[in-house]
Short mmCIF file of N, CA, C and O in Angstrom, two decimals:
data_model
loop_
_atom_site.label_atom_id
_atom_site.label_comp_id
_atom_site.label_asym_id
_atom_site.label_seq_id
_atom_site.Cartn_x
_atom_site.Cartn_y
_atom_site.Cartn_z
N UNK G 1374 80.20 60.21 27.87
CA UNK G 1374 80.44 61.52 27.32
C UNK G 1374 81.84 61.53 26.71
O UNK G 1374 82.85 60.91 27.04
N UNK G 1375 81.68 62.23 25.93
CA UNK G 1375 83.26 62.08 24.61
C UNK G 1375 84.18 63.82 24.66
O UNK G 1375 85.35 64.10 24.44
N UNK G 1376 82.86 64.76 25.08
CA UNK G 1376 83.77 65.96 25.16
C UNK G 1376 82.97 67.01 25.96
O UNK G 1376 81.76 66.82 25.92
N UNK G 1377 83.36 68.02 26.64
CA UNK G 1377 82.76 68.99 27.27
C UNK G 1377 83.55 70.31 26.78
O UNK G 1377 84.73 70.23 26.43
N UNK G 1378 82.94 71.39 26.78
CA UNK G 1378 83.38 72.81 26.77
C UNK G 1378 82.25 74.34 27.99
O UNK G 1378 81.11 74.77 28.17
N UNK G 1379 83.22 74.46 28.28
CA UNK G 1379 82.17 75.79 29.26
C UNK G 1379 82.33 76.76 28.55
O UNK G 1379 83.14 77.21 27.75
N UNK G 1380 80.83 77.14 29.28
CA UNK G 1380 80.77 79.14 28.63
C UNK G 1380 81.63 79.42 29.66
O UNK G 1380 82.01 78.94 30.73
N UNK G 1381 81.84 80.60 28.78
CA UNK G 1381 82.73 82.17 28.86
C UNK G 1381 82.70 82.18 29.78
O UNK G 1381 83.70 81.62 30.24
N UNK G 1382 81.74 82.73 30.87
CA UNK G 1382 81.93 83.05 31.85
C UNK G 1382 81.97 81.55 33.23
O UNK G 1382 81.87 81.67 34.45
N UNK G 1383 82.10 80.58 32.61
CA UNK G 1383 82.34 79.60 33.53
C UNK G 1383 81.06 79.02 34.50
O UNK G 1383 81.07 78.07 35.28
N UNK G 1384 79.95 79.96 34.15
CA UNK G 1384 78.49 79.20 35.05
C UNK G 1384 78.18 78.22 34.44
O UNK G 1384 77.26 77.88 35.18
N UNK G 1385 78.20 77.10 33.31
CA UNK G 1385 77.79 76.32 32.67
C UNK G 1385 78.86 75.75 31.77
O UNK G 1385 79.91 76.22 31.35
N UNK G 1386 78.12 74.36 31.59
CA UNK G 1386 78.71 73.53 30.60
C UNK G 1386 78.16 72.74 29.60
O UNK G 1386 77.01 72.30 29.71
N UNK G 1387 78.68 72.57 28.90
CA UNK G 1387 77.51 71.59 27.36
C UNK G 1387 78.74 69.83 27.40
O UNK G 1387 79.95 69.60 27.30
N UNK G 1388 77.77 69.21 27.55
CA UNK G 1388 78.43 67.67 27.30
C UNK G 1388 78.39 66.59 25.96
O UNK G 1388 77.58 65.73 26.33
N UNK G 1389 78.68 66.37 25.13
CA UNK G 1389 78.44 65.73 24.41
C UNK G 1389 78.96 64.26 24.31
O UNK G 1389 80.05 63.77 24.58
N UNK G 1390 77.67 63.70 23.78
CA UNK G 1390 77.82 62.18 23.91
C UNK G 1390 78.23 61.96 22.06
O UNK G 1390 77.94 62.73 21.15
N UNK G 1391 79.16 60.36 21.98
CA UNK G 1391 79.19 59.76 21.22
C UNK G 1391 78.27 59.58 19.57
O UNK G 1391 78.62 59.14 18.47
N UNK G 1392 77.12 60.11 20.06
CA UNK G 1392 75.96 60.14 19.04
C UNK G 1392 75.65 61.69 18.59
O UNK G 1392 74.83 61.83 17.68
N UNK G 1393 76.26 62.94 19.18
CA UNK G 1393 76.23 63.88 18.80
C UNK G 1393 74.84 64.57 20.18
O UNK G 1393 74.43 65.73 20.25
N UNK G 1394 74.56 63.74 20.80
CA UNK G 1394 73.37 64.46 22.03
C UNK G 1394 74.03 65.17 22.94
O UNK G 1394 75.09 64.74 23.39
N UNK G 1395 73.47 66.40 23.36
CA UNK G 1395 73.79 67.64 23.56
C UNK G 1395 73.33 67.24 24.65
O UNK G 1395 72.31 66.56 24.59
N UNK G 1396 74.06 67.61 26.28
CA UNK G 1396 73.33 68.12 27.52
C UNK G 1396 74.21 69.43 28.17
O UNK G 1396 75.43 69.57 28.21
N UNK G 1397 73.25 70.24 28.59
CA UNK G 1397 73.29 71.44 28.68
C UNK G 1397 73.00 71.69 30.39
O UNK G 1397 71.94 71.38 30.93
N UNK G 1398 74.25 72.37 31.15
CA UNK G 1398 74.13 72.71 32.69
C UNK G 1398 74.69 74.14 33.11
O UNK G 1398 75.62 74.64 32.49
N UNK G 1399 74.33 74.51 33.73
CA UNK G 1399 74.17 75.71 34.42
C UNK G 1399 73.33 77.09 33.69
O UNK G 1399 72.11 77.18 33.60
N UNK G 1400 74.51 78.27 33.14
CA UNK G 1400 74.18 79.00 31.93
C UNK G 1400 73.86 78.62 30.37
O UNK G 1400 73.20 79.11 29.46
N UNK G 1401 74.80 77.31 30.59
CA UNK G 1401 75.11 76.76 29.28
C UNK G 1401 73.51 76.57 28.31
O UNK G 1401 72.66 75.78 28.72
N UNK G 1402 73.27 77.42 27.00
CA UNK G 1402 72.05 77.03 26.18
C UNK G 1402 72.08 75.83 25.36
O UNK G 1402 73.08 75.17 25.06
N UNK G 1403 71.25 75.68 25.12
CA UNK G 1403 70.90 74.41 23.79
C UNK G 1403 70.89 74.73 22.60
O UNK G 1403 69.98 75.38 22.10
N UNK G 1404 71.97 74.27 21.93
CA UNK G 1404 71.40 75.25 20.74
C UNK G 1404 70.74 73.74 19.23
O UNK G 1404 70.03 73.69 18.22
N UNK G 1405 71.38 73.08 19.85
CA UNK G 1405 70.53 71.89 19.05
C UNK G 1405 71.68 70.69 19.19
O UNK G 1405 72.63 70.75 19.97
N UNK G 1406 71.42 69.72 18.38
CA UNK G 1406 72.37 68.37 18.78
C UNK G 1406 71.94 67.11 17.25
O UNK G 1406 71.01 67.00 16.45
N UNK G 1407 73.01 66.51 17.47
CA UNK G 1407 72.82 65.16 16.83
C UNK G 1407 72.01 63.62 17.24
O UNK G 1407 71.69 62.56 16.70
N UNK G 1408 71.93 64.27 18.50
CA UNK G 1408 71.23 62.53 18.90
C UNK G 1408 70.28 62.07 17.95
O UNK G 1408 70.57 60.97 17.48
N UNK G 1409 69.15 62.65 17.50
CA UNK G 1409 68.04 61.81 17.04
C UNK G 1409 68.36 61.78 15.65
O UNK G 1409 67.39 61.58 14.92
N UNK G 1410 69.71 61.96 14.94
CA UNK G 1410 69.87 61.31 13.29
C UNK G 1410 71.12 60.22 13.65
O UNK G 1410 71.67 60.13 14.74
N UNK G 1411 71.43 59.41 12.41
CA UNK G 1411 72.68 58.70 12.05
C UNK G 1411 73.69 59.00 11.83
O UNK G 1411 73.70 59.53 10.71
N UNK G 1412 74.98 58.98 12.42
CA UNK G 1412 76.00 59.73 12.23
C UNK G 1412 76.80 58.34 12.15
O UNK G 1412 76.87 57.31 12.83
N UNK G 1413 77.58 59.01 10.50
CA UNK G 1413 78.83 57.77 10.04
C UNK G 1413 79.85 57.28 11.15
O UNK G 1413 80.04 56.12 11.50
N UNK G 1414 80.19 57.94 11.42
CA UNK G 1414 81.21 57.88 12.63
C UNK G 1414 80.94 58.16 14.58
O UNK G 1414 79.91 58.82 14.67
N UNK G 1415 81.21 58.03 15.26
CA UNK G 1415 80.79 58.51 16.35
C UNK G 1415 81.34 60.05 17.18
O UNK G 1415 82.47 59.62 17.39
N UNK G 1416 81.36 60.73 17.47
CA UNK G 1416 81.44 62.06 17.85
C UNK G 1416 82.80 62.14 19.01
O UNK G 1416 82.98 61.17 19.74
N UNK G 1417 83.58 63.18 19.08
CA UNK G 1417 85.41 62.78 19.83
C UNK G 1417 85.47 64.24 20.43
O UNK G 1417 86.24 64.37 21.38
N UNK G 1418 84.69 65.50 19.97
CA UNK G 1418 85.26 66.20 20.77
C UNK G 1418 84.29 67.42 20.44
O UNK G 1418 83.50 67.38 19.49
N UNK G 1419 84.40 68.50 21.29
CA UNK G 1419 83.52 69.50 20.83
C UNK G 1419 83.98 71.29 21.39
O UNK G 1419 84.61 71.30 22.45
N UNK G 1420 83.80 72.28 20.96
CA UNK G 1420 84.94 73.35 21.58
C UNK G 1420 83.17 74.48 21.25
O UNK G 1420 82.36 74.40 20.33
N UNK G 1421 83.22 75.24 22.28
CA UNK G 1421 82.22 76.24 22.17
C UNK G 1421 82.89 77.67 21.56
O UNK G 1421 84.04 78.11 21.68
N UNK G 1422 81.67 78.22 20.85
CA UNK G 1422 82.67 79.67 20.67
C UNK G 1422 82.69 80.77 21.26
O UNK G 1422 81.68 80.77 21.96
N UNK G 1423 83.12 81.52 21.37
CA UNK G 1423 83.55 82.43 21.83
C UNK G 1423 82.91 83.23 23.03
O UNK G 1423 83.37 83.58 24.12
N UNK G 1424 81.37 83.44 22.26
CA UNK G 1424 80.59 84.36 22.52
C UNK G 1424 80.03 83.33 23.76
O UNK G 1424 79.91 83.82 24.88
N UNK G 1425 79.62 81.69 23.50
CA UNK G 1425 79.12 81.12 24.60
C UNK G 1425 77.84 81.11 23.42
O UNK G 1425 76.80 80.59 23.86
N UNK G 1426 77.80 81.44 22.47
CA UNK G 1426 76.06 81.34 22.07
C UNK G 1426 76.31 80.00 20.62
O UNK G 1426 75.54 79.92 19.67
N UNK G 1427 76.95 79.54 20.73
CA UNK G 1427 77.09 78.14 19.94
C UNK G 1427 77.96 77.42 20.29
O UNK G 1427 78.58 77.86 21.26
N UNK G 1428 78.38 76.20 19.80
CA UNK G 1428 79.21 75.29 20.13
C UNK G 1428 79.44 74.08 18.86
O UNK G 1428 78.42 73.39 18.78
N UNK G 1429 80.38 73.72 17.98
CA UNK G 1429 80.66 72.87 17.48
C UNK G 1429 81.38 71.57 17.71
O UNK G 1429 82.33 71.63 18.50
N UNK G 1430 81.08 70.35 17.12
CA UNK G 1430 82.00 69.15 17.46
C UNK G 1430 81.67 68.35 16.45
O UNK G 1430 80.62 68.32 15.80
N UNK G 1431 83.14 67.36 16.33
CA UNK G 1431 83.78 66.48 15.45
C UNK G 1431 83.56 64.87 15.68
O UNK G 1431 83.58 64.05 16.60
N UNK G 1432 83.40 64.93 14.68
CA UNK G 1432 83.27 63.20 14.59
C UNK G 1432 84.55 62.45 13.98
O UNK G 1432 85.30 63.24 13.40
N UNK G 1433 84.97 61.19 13.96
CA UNK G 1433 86.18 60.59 13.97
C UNK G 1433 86.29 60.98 12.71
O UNK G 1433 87.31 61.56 12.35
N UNK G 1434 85.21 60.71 11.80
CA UNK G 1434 85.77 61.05 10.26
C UNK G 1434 85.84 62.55 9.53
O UNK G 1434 85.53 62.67 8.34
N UNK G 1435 86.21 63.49 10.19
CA UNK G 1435 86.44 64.47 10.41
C UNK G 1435 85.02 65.39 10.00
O UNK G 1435 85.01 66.59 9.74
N UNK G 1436 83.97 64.56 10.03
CA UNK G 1436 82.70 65.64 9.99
C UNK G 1436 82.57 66.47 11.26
O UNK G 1436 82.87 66.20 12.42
N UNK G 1437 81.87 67.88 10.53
CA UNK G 1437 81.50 68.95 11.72
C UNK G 1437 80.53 69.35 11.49
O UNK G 1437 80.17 69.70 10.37
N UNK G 1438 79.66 69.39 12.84
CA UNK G 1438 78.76 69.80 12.95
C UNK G 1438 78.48 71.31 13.86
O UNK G 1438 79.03 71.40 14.96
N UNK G 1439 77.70 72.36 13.42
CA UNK G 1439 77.71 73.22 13.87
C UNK G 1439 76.30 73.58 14.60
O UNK G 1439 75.28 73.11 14.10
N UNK G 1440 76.19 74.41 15.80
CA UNK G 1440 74.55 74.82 16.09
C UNK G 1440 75.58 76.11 16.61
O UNK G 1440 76.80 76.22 16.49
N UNK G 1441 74.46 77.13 17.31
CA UNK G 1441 74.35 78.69 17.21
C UNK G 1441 75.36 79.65 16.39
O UNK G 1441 75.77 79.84 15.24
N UNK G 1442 75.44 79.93 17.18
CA UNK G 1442 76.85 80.75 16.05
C UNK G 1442 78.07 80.18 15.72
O UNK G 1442 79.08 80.89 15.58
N UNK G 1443 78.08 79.11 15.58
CA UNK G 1443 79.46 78.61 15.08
C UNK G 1443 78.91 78.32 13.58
O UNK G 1443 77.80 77.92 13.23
N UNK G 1444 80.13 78.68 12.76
CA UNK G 1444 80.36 79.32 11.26
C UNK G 1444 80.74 77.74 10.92
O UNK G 1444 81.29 76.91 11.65
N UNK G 1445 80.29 77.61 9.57
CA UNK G 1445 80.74 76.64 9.16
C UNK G 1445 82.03 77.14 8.37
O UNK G 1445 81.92 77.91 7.42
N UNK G 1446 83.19 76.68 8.79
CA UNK G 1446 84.14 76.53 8.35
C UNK G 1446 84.64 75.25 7.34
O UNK G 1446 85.75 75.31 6.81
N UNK G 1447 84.04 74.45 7.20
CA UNK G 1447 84.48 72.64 6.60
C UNK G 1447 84.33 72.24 7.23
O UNK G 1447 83.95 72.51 8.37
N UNK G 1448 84.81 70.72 6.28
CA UNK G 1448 84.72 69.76 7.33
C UNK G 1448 85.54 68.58 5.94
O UNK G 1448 85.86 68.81 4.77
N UNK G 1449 85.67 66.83 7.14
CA UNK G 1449 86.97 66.51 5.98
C UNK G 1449 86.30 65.05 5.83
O UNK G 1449 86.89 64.17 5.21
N UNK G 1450 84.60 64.76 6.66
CA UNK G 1450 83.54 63.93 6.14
C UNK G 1450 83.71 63.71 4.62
O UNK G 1450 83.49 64.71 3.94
N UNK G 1451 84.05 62.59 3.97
CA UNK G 1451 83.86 62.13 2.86
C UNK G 1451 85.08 62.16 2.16
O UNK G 1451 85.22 61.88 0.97
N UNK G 1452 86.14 62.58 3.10
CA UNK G 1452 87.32 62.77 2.57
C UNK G 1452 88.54 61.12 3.35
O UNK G 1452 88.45 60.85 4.54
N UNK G 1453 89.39 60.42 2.53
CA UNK G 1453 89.93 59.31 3.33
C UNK G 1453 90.92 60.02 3.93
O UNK G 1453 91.73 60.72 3.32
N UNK G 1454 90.88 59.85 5.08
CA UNK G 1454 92.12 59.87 6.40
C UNK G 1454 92.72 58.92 6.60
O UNK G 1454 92.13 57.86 6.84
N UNK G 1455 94.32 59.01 6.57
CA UNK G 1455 95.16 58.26 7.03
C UNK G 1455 94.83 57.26 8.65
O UNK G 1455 94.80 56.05 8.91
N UNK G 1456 94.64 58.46 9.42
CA UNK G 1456 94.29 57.82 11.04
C UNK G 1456 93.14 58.78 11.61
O UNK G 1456 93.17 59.93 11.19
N UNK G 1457 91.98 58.37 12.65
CA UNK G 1457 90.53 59.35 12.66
C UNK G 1457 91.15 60.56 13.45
O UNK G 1457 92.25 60.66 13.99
N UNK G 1458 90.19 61.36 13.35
CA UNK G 1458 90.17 62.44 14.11
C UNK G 1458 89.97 61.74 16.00
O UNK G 1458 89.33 60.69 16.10
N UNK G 1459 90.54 62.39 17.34
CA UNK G 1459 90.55 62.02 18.05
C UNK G 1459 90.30 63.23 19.09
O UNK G 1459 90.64 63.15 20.28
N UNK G 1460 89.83 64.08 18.65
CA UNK G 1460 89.85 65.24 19.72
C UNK G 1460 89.58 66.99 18.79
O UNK G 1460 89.52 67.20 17.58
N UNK G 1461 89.45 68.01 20.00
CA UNK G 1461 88.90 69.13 19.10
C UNK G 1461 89.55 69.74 20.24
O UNK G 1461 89.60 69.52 21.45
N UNK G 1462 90.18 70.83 19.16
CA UNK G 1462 90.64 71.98 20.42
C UNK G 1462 89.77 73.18 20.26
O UNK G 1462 89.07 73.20 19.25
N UNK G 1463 89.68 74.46 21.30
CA UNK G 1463 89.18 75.71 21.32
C UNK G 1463 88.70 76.18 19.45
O UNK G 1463 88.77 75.54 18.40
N UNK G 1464 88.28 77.44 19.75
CA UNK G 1464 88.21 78.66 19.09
C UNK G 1464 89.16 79.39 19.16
O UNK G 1464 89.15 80.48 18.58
#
């Protein structure tokens, strides 16, 4: 596992693996995942939002991926980086 974030209220947690696969414990929902496609890079970190009803995370080459309510804001996939992405903070 490469990153975790809990809901809001702290009954649950979402784990994400290297390949973008989503596991989901306590309250925590599913809101979808990367495991079953190809991802350029491998996956470093992931931050839930706010509400607890989505969750986004980053891959080294600064792609983002979004499921429930997390907004796509960008992303820096296809763009050259000096050094990878290594981590994701909050909302």
């Amino acid at each position: 596992m490469v990153g975790i974030a809990a809901t809001p209220d702290g009954g649950g947690y979402w784990l994400v693996a290297s390949d973008g696969g989503i596991f989901s414990f306590g309250d925590a929902k599913f809101f979808g995942s990367t495991g079953a496609i190809h991802l350029n890079e491998p996956v470093v970190g992931m931050a839930a939002t706010p509400s607890g009803s989505g969750y986004r995370f980053v891959a080294t080459d600064g792609g983002i991926f979004n499921f429930g309510d997390a907004q796509n804001d960008g992303s820096l996939a296809g763009q050259h980086l000096n050094k990878p992405i290594v981590g994701m903070a909050g909302f």
